[in-house]
Tab-separated table of C-alpha atoms in Angstrom:
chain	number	residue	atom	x	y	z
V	165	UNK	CA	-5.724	-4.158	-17.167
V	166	UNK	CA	-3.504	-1.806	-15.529
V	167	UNK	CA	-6.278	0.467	-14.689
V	168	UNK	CA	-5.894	2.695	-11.178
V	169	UNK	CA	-9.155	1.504	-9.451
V	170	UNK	CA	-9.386	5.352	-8.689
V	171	UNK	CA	-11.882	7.801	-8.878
V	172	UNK	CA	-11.764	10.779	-10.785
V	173	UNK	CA	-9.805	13.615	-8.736
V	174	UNK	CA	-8.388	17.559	-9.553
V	175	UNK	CA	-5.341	17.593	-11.429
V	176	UNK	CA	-2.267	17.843	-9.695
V	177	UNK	CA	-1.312	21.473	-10.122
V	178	UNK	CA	2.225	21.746	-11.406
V	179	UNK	CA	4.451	19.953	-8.964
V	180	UNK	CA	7.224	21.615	-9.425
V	181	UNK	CA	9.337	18.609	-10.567
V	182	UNK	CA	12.172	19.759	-12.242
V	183	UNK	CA	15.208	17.970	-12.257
V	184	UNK	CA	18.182	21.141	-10.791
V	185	UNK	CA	15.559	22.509	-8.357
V	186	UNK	CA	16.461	24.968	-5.892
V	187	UNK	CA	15.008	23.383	-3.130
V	188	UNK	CA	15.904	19.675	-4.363
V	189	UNK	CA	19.674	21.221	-4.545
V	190	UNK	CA	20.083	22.630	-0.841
V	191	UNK	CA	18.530	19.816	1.270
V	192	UNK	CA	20.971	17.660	2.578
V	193	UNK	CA	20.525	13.979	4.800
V	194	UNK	CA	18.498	15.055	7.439
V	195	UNK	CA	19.437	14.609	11.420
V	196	UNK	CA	17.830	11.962	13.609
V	197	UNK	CA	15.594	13.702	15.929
V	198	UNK	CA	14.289	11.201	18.859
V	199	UNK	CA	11.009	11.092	19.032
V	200	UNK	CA	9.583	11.901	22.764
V	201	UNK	CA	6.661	9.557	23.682
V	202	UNK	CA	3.606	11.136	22.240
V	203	UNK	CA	0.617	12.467	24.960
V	204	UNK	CA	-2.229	9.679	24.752
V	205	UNK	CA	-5.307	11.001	23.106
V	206	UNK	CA	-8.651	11.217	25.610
V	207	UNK	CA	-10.177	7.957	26.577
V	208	UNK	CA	-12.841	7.031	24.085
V	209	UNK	CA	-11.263	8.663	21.169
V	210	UNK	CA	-12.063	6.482	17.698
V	211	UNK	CA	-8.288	6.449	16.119
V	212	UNK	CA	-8.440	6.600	12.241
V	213	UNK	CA	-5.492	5.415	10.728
V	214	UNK	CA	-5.963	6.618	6.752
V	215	UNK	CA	-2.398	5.589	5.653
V	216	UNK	CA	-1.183	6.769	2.999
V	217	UNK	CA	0.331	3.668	1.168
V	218	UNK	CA	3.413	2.758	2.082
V	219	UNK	CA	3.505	3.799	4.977
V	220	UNK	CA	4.152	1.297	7.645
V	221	UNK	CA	0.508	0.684	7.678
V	222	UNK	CA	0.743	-3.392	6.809
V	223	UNK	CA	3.273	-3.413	9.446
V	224	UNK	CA	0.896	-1.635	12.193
V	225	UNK	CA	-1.979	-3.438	10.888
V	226	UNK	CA	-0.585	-6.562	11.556
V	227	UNK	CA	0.843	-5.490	15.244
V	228	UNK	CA	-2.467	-4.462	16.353
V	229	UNK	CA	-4.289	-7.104	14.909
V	230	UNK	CA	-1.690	-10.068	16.828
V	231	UNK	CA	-2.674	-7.236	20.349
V	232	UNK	CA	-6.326	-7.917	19.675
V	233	UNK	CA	-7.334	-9.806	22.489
V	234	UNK	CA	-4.686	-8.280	24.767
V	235	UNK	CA	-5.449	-4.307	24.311
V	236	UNK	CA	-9.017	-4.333	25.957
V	237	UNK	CA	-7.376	-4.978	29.379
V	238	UNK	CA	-6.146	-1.021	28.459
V	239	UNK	CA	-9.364	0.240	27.373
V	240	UNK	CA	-8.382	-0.519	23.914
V	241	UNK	CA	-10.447	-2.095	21.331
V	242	UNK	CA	-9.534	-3.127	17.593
V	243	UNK	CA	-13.204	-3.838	16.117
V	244	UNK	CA	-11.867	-4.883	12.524
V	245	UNK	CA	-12.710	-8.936	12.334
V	246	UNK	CA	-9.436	-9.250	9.956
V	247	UNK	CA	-6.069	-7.432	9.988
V	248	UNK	CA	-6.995	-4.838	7.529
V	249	UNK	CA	-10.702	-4.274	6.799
V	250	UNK	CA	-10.286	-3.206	2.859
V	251	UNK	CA	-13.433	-4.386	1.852
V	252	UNK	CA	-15.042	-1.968	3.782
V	253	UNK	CA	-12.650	0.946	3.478
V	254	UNK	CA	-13.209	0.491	-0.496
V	255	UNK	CA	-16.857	0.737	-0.610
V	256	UNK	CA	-16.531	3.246	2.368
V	257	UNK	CA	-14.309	5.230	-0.929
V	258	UNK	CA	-16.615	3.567	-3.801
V	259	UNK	CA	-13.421	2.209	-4.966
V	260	UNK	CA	-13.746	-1.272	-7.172
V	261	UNK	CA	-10.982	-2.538	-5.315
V	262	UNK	CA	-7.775	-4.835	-7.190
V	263	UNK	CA	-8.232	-5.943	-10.741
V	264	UNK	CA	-10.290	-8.838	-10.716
V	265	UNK	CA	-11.398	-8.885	-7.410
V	266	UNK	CA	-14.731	-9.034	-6.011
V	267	UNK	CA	-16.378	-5.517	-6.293
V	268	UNK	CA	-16.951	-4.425	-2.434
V	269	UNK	CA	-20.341	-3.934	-1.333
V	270	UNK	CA	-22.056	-1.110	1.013
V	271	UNK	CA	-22.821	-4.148	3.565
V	272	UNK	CA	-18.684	-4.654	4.206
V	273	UNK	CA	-18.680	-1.244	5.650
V	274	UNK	CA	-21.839	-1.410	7.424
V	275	UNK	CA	-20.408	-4.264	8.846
V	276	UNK	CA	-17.537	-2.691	10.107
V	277	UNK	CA	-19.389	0.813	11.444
V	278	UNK	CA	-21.433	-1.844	13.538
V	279	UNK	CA	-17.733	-3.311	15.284
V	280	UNK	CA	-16.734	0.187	15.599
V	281	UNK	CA	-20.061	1.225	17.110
V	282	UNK	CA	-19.788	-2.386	19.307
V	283	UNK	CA	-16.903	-0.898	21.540
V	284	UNK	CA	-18.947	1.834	23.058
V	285	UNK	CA	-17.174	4.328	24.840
V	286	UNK	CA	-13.429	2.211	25.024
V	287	UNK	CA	-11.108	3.422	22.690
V	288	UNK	CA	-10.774	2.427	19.520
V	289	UNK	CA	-8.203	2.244	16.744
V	290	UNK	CA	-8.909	1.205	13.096
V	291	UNK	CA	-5.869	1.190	10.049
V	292	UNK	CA	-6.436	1.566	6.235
V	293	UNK	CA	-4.404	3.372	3.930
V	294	UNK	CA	-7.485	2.858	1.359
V	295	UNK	CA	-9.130	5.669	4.079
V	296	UNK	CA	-6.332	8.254	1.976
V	297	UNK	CA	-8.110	7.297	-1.422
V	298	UNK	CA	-11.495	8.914	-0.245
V	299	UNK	CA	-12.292	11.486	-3.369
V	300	UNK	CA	-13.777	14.730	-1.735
V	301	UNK	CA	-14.784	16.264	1.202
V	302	UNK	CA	-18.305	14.853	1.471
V	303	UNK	CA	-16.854	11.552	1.445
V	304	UNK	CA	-14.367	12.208	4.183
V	305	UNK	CA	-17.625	13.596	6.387
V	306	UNK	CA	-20.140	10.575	5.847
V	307	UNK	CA	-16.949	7.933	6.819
V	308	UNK	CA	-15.980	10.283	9.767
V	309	UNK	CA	-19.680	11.215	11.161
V	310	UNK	CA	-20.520	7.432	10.774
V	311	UNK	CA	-17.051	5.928	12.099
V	312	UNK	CA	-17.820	8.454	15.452
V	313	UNK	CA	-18.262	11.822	14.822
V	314	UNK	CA	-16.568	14.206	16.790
V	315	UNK	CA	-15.216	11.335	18.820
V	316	UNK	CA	-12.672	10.356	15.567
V	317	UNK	CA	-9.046	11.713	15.710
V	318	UNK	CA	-7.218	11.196	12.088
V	319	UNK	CA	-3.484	9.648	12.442
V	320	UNK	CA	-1.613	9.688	8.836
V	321	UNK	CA	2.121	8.181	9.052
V	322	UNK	CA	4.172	9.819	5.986
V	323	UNK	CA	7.451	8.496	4.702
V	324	UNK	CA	9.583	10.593	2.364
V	325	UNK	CA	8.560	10.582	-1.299
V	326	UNK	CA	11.476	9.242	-2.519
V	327	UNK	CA	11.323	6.019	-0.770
V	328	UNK	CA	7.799	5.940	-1.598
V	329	UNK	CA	7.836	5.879	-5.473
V	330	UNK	CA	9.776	2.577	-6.539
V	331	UNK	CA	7.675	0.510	-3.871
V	332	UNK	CA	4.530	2.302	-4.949
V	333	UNK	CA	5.490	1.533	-8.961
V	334	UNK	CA	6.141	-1.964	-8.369
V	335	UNK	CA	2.643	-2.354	-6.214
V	336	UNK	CA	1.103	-0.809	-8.924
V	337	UNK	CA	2.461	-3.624	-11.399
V	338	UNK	CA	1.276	-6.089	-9.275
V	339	UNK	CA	-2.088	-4.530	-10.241
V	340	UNK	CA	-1.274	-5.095	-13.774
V	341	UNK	CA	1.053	-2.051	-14.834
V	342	UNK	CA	2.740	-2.316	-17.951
V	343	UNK	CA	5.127	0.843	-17.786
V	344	UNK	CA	8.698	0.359	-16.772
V	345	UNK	CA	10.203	2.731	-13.995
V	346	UNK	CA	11.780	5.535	-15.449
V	347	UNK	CA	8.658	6.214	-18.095
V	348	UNK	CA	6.115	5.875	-15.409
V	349	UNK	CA	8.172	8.610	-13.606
V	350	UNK	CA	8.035	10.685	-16.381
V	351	UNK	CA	4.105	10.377	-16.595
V	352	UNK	CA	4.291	11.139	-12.972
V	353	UNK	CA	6.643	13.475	-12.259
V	354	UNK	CA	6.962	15.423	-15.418
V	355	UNK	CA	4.342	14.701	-18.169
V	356	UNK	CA	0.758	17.004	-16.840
V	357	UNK	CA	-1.450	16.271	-15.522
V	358	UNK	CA	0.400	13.991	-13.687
V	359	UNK	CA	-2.527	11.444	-13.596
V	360	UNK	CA	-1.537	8.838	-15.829
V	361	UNK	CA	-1.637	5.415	-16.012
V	362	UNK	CA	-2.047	6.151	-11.974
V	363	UNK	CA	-4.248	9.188	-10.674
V	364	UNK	CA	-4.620	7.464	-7.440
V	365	UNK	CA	-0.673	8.070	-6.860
V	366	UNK	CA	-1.194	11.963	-6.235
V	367	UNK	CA	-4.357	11.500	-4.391
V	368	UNK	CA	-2.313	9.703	-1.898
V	369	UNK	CA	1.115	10.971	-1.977
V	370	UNK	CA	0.626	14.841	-2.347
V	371	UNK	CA	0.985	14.199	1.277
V	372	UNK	CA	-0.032	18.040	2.267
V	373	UNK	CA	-3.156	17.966	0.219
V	374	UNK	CA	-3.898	14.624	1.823
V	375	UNK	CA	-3.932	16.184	5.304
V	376	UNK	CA	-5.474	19.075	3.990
V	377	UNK	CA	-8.381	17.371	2.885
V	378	UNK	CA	-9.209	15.537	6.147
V	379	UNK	CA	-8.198	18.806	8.414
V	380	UNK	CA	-11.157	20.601	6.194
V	381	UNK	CA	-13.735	18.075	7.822
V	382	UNK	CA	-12.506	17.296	11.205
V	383	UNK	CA	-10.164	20.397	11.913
V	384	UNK	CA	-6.448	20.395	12.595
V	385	UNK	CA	-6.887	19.874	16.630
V	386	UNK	CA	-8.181	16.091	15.712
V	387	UNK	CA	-5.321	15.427	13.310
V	388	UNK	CA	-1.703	13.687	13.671
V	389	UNK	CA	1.259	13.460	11.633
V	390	UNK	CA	3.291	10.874	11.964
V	391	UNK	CA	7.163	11.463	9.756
V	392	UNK	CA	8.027	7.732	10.025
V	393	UNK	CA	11.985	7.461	10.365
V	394	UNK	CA	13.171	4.433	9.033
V	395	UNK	CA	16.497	4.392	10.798
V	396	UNK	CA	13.959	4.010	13.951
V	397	UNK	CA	12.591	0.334	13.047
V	398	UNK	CA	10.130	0.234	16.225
V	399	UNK	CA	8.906	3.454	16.481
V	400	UNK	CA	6.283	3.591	14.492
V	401	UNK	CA	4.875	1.129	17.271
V	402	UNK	CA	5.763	2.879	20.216
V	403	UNK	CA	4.053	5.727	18.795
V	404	UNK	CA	0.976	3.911	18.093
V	405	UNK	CA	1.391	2.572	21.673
V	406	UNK	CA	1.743	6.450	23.233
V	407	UNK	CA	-1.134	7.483	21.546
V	408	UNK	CA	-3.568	4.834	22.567
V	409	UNK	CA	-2.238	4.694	26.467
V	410	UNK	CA	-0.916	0.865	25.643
V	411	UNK	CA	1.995	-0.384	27.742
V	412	UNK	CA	5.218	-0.473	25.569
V	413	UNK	CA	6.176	-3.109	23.814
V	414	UNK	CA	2.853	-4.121	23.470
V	415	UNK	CA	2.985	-3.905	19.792
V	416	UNK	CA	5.389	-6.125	17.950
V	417	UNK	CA	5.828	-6.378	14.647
V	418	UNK	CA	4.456	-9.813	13.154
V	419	UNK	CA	6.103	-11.298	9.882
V	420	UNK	CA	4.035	-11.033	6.546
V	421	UNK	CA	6.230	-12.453	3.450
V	422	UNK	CA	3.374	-11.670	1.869
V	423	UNK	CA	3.584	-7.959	1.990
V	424	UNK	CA	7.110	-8.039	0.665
V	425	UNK	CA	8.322	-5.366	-2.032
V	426	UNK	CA	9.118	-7.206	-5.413
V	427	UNK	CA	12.982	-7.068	-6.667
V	428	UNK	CA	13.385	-5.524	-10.188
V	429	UNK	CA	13.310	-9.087	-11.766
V	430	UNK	CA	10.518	-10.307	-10.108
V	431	UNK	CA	8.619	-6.582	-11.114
V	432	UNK	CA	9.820	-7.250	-14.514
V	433	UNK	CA	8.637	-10.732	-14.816
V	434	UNK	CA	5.341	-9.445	-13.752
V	435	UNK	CA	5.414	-6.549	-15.891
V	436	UNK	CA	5.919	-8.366	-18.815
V	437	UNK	CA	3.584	-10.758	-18.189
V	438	UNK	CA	0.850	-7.794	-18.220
V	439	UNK	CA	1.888	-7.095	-21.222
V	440	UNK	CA	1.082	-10.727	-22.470
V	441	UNK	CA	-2.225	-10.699	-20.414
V	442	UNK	CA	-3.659	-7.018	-21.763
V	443	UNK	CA	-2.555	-7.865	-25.605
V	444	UNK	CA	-4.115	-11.762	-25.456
V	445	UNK	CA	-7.587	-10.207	-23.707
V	446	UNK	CA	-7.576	-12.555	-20.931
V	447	UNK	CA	-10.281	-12.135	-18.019
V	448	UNK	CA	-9.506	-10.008	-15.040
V	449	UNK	CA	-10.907	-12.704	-13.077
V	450	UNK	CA	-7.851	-14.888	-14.235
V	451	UNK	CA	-5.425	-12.564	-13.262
V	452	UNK	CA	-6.665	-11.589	-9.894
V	453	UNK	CA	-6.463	-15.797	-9.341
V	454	UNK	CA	-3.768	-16.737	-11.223
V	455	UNK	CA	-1.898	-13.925	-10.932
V	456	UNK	CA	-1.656	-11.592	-8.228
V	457	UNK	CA	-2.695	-14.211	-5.414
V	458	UNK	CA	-1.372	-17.857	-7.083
V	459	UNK	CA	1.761	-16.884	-8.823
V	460	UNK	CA	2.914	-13.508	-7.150
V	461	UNK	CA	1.767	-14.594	-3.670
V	462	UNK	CA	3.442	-17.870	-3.655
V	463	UNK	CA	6.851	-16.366	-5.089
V	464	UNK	CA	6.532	-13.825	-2.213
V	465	UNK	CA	5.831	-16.347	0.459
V	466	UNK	CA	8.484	-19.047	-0.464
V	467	UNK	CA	11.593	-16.631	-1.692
V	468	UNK	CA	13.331	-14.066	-0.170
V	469	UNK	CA	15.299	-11.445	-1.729
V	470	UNK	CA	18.939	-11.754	-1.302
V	471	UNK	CA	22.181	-9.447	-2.104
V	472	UNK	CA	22.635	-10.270	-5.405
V	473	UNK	CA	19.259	-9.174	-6.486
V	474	UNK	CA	19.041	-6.198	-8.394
V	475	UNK	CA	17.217	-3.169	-6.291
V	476	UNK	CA	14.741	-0.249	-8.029
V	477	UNK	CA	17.062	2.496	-8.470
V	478	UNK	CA	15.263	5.856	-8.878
V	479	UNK	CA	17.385	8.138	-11.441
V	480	UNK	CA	18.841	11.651	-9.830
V	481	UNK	CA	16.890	13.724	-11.369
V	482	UNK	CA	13.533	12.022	-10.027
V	483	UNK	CA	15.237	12.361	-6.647
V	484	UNK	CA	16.055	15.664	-6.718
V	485	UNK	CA	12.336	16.166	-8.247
V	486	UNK	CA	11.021	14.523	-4.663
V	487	UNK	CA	12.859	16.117	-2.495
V	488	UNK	CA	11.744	19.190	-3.731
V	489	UNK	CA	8.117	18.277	-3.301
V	490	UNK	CA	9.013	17.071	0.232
V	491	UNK	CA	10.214	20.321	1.293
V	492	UNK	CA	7.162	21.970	-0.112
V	493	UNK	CA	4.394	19.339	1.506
V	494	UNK	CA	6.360	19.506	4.787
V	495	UNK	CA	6.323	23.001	5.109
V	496	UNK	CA	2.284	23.000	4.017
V	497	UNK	CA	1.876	21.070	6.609
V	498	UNK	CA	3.684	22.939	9.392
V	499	UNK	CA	1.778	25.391	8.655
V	500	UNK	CA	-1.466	23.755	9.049
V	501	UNK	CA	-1.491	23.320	12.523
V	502	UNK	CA	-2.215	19.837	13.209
V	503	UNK	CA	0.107	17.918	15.694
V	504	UNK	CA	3.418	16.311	13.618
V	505	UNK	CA	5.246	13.598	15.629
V	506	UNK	CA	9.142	13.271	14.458
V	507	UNK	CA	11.056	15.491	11.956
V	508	UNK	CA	9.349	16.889	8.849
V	509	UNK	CA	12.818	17.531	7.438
V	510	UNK	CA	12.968	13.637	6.959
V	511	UNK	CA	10.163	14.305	4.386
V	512	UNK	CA	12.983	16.390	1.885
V	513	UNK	CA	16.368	14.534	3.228
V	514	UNK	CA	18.679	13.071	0.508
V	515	UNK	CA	18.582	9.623	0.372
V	516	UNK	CA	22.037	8.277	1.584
V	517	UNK	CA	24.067	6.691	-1.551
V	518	UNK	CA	23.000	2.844	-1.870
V	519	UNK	CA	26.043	0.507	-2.525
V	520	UNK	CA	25.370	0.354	-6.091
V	521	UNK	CA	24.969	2.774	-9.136
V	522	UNK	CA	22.217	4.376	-9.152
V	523	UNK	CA	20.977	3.177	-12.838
V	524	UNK	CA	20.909	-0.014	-13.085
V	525	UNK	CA	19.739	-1.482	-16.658
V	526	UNK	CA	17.023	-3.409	-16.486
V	527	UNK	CA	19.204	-5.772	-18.747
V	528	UNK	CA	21.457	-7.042	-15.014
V	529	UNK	CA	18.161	-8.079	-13.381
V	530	UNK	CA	17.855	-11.826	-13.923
V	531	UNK	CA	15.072	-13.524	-12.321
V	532	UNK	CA	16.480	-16.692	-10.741
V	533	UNK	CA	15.137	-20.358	-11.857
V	534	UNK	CA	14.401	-20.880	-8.808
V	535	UNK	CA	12.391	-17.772	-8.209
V	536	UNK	CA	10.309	-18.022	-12.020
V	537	UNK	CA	9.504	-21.793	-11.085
V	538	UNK	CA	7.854	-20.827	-7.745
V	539	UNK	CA	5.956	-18.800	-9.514
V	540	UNK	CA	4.798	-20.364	-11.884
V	541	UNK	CA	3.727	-23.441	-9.655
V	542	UNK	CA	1.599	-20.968	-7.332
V	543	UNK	CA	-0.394	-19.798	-10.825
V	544	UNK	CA	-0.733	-24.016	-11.057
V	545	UNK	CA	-1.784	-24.346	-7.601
V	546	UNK	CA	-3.896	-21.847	-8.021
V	547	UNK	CA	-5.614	-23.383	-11.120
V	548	UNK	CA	-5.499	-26.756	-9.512
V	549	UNK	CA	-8.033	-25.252	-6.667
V	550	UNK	CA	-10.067	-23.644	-8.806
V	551	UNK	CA	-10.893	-26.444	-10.671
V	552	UNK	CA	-11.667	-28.628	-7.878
V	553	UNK	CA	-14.503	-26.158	-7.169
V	554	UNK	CA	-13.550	-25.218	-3.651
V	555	UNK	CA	-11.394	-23.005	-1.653
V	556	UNK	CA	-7.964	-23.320	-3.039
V	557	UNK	CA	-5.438	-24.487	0.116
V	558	UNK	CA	-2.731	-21.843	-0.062
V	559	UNK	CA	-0.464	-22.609	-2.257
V	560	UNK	CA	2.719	-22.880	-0.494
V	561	UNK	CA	0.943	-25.622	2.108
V	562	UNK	CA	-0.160	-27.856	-1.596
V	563	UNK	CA	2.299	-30.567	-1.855
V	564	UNK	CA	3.634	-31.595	-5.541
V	565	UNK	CA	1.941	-34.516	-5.704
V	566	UNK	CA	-1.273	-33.750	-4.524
V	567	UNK	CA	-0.605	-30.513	-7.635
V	568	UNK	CA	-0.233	-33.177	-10.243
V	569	UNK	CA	-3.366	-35.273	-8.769
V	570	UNK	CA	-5.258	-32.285	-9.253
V	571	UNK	CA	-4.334	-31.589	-12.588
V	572	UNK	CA	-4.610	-34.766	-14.351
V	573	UNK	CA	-8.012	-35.414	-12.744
V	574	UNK	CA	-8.806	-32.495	-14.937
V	575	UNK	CA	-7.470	-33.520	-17.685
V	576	UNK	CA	-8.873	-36.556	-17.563
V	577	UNK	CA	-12.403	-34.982	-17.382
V	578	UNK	CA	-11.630	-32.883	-20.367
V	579	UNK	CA	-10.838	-35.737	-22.581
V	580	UNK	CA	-13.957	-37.638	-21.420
V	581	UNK	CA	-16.071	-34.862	-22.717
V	582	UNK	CA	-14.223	-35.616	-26.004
């Protein structure tokens, strides 16, 4: 159940991971560089945001999605129907998409090459970090020929690797991961050919490679690099703004509790109960219901992570192993000519010391009873709707009551057929 969704890709040759590096040894805490207001690309230019993952793309997805109906009055158009069009981007990849979803078909992108191709000559802006999952060159050429042609400019925002890996681990689990932290590290960082139980996670995050691969189709004079510095909380949208000739402060961010990292108790939970799902054979379907949008989604939606909770501490030696790789991606990039916005040497800084140790046993993280009982009411409110046979409400607007109305009306129809 904890399969990748991925396709098949070239092995990550050796990353150079080793914990005592050279290069992981001499970087220190980068400098804040400001970033000048980028020049706006030419009018009529079809903006492809390709992610990678954790990125800040939910974030910008969300911004331009709330500007919708304000941005044409700039020339600007955002053709998705919905705030991030992953249907399409999967099939655009031939990706299955999350475990237990509904496999995307060829007709969600077509249906989203027809918005793009709706705006005409405006400009035109469209976000998935799915885009950074496309497998090969050929790929990359059909989405970028049929997205625009020589009209598409390719933006990727990059974060540093280290911040990247215990948010992309516990996304992963959400997918139905069973491997704790520090193994799936190992697997990752140390264990070739660094592909398992995720390939997808060096498809996306060998962050040089990544630009590489789009640079090979479209050239490096119609690519960006974004370093996103997370000290700078809005200027990932100003940037977005500067590139597309918007007014500032046009893009705002717009809450999504939804899109919330799990603590290390909540990721354990979860992880454990894949465990529990894989060994008892249950049905994707179930978990993709139940799961990942009844129990997970509720818990995310109704409780926020406090002080007390328990963080995901990455041990030094997979630091030091990431920092490494930063220097090297961020110098592969330099070198590739394409336009970076902000300061590569974010991409290999030193994470500044958190205010706890940096192992923490997985032992301290206790999920609160308030937390495990949320969750375990959205998997019942997510049951509740499916056996009503129709659209399950979401489940933090489903009242209690009308829960247990639900519920023993299905009961009761189960003992009837007895």
């Amino acid at each position: 159940m904890e399969t990748d969704c991925t396709n098949n890709e070239a092995r990550v040759n050796d990353p150079q991971v080793i914990a005592g590096h050279p290069a992981a040894r001499s970087l220190t805490t980068a400098g804040s560089r400001p970033l000048a207001p980028p020049t706006p690309l030419p009018a009529g230019t079809r903006l492809l945001h390709i992610g990678p993952h954790k990125t800040g793309t939910t974030a910008v997805q969300g911004a331009l999605f709330a500007a919708k109906e304000r941005m044409p009055a700039y020339g600007v158009e955002f053709p998705a129907t919905s705030r991030h069009p992953m249907q399409a981007v999967l099939a655009a990849c031939a990706r299955p998409g999350m475990i237990g979803d509904t496999r995307p078909t060829e007709g969600h992108w077509n249906r989203l090459v027809e918005q793009g191709n709706a705006t005409g000559r405006s400009t035109s802006v469209i976000s998935s970090e799915f885009f950074a999952d496309a497998p090969d060159d050929a790929t990359i050429a059909r989405i970028v020929e049929r997205l625009g042609g020589d009209r598409v400019h390719v933006l990727v925002t990059l974060r540093p690797l280290v911040r990247i890996m215990p948010s992309q681990w516990q996304q992963y689990v959400q997918n139905g991961l069973r491997m704790g932290y520090e193994e799936w590290l190992e697997h990752m960082l140390r264990k070739e050919p660094h592909e398992k139980p995720n390939p997808s996670f060096w498809r996306r995050h060998r962050h040089d490679r990544l630009v590489e691969r789009w640079v090979r189709v479209v050239g490096a004079e119609r690519v960006t690099v974004v370093v996103v510095d997370d000290r700078d909380r809005d200027g990932l949208m100003r940037t977005f703004e500067g590139l597309l000739g918007l007014p500032a402060q046009l893009l705002r961010p717009v809450p999504d509790t939804a899109n919330r990292s799990l603590t290390l108790a909540e990721t354990e939970m979860l992880r454990n109960l894949n465990k529990e799902f894989r060994d008892n054979a249950l049905p994707d379907e179930l978990y993709s219901k139940l799961v990942r949008n009844g129990a997970v989604m509720h818990m995310k939606n109704t409780c926020s992570p406090t002080s007390r909770d328990v963080k995901i501490s990455t041990p030094a030696w997979a630091v030091e192993a990431a920092v490494a790789i930063g220097a090297e991606m961020a110098g592969r990039i330099e070198a590739m000519g394409v336009r970076v916005l902000g300061d590569p040497g974010l991409l290999s800084a030193l994470p500044k010391p958190a205010g706890q140790p940096v192992a923490q046993p997985v032992e301290e993280a206790r999920i609160a009873p308030e937390v495990a009982a949320q969750a375990l009411y959205g998997a019942l409110a997510a049951a509740a709707g499916e056996a009503g046979r129709h659209p399950a409400r979401p489940v933090h607007r489903t009242s209690s009551k009308e829960l247990v109305k639900v519920l023993g009306r299905r009961c009761l129809k189960r003992l009837r057929r007895h």
